Short mmCIF file of C-alpha atoms in Angstrom, two decimals:
data_model
loop_
_atom_site.label_atom_id
_atom_site.label_comp_id
_atom_site.label_asym_id
_atom_site.label_seq_id
_atom_site.Cartn_x
_atom_site.Cartn_y
_atom_site.Cartn_z
CA GLY A 34 -11.90 -6.02 11.76
CA ALA A 35 -11.21 -2.21 12.76
CA GLY A 36 -12.54 0.55 10.48
CA ASP A 37 -11.57 3.61 12.95
CA ARG A 38 -8.62 4.62 10.39
CA GLY A 39 -10.50 4.11 7.12
CA GLN A 40 -8.71 0.52 6.84
CA LEU A 41 -12.21 -0.82 5.70
CA GLY A 42 -12.69 1.37 2.91
CA ALA A 43 -14.46 3.65 4.31
CA ALA A 44 -14.80 6.27 7.33
CA GLY A 45 -16.94 4.20 9.66
CA PRO A 46 -17.36 1.47 12.33
CA ASP A 47 -15.64 -2.02 12.83
CA ALA A 48 -17.10 -4.84 10.91
CA ALA A 49 -17.55 -8.47 12.12
CA SER A 50 -18.20 -9.77 8.75
CA PRO A 51 -16.44 -8.65 5.34
CA VAL A 52 -17.37 -5.61 3.70
CA GLY A 53 -16.96 -4.36 0.02
CA VAL A 54 -14.45 -1.66 -0.67
CA ALA A 55 -16.16 1.04 -2.46
CA GLY A 56 -14.19 2.61 -4.97
CA LEU A 57 -12.03 0.00 -5.96
CA PRO A 58 -12.31 0.50 -9.87
CA GLY A 59 -11.90 -3.28 -10.48
CA PRO A 60 -11.55 -6.75 -9.23
CA ALA A 61 -8.44 -7.04 -6.91
CA ALA A 62 -5.74 -10.22 -7.79
CA SER A 63 -4.12 -9.36 -4.30
CA VAL A 64 -5.17 -7.78 -1.20
CA ALA A 65 -2.78 -6.94 1.79
CA ALA A 66 -3.59 -5.39 5.38
CA GLY A 67 -1.18 -3.49 7.67
CA GLY A 68 -1.75 -2.48 11.11
CA ALA A 69 -4.27 -0.10 9.99
CA HIS A 70 -3.86 0.56 6.25
CA SER A 71 -4.88 -1.86 3.39
CA CYS A 72 -4.27 -2.63 -0.20
CA ALA A 73 -5.42 -4.21 -3.16
CA GLY A 74 -3.67 -5.21 -6.46
CA LEU A 75 -5.90 -5.10 -9.64
CA ARG A 76 -6.10 -7.73 -12.09
CA ASP A 77 -5.08 -5.03 -14.41
CA GLY A 78 -1.91 -4.76 -12.23
CA ARG A 79 -2.46 -1.19 -10.83
CA VAL A 80 -1.97 -0.46 -6.83
CA PHE A 81 -4.66 1.16 -4.72
CA CYS A 82 -4.37 1.51 -0.85
CA TRP A 83 -6.48 3.19 1.95
CA GLY A 84 -6.58 3.77 5.71
CA ALA A 85 -4.07 4.93 8.08
CA ASN A 86 -0.80 6.79 6.32
CA GLU A 87 0.95 8.50 9.22
CA SER A 88 4.54 6.69 7.55
CA GLY A 89 3.13 7.26 4.24
CA GLN A 90 2.29 3.56 3.96
CA LEU A 91 -0.51 4.45 1.22
CA GLY A 92 1.86 5.65 -1.10
CA ASP A 93 0.34 8.20 -2.37
CA GLY A 94 3.24 10.86 -1.62
CA THR A 95 1.22 12.40 1.40
CA THR A 96 1.16 11.18 5.23
CA ALA A 97 -2.92 11.94 5.11
CA ASP A 98 -5.33 9.15 6.11
CA ARG A 99 -7.86 8.12 3.65
CA PRO A 100 -10.65 6.11 4.01
CA ALA A 101 -11.42 5.31 0.36
CA PRO A 102 -8.85 3.61 -2.22
CA ARG A 103 -6.09 5.78 -3.76
CA GLN A 104 -3.75 4.70 -6.63
CA VAL A 105 -0.19 4.08 -5.82
CA PRO A 106 1.84 5.52 -8.90
CA GLY A 107 4.78 3.67 -10.23
CA ALA A 108 3.24 0.44 -8.42
CA ARG A 109 2.32 -2.81 -10.05
CA GLY A 110 0.47 -6.50 -9.49
CA ARG A 111 0.94 -8.14 -6.13
CA VAL A 112 0.67 -6.26 -3.27
CA THR A 113 1.99 -7.00 0.52
CA ALA A 114 1.68 -4.79 3.64
CA GLY A 115 3.41 -5.08 7.05
CA GLN A 116 2.37 -2.90 10.10
CA ALA A 117 3.32 0.63 8.55
CA HIS A 118 5.10 -0.16 5.37
CA THR A 119 3.52 -2.01 1.90
CA CYS A 120 5.61 -3.29 -1.36
CA ALA A 121 4.52 -4.01 -4.66
CA PHE A 122 6.17 -4.41 -7.74
CA THR A 123 7.36 -1.91 -10.26
CA PRO A 124 6.19 -2.04 -14.31
CA ASP A 125 9.70 -3.79 -15.12
CA GLY A 126 9.84 -6.24 -12.38
CA HIS A 127 11.54 -4.86 -9.56
CA ALA A 128 10.34 -4.53 -6.02
CA ALA A 129 9.36 -1.23 -4.92
CA CYS A 130 8.41 -0.27 -1.16
CA TRP A 131 7.17 2.59 0.95
CA GLY A 132 6.33 3.94 4.45
CA ALA A 133 7.86 3.67 7.53
CA ASP A 134 11.73 2.12 7.53
CA ASN A 135 13.04 2.50 10.88
CA SER A 136 14.58 -0.99 10.65
CA GLY A 137 15.43 -1.23 7.20
CA GLN A 138 12.13 -2.78 6.15
CA LEU A 139 11.72 -1.08 2.97
CA GLY A 140 15.01 -2.70 1.57
CA ASP A 141 16.32 0.56 0.05
CA GLY A 142 19.49 0.48 1.62
CA THR A 143 18.33 3.15 4.33
CA THR A 144 16.26 3.67 7.12
CA LEU A 145 14.42 6.73 5.93
CA THR A 146 10.63 6.86 5.70
CA VAL A 147 9.03 7.48 2.35
CA SER A 148 5.57 8.33 1.17
CA ALA A 149 6.08 7.48 -2.63
CA PRO A 150 7.52 3.82 -4.17
CA GLN A 151 11.08 3.64 -3.38
CA LEU A 152 13.23 0.50 -5.35
CA ALA A 153 14.29 -2.13 -3.00
CA GLN A 154 17.70 -3.43 -3.84
CA LEU A 155 17.09 -6.63 -5.26
CA ALA A 156 15.06 -6.78 -8.46
CA CYS A 157 12.26 -9.81 -8.48
CA ARG A 158 11.49 -11.84 -11.90
#
């Protein structure tokens, strides 16, 4: 896939076949790809994201693109991604989302873009 924004886990060219993600500190249990960012939920529960971040979709509290994985504080377990937003779970089993929210896709009752996990209004068990 495309690698122009670091979404393959390295700043570099596109790849026509699978590439390993350098800097991921453990095996992944789930992987999600958005428009130009990627995330992994590790087997130990931690969540890491990398790539484009103009809407805060990496969840690290910034809007800086990241070609290497960075941990998402407060997110655990399985992860899913949209065009410019991402969702995962909190340690207590609630859904948390971050990134673009122009259509309310973060589920927090607002349409405010955020760069760190925000609780969605429904609990997942």
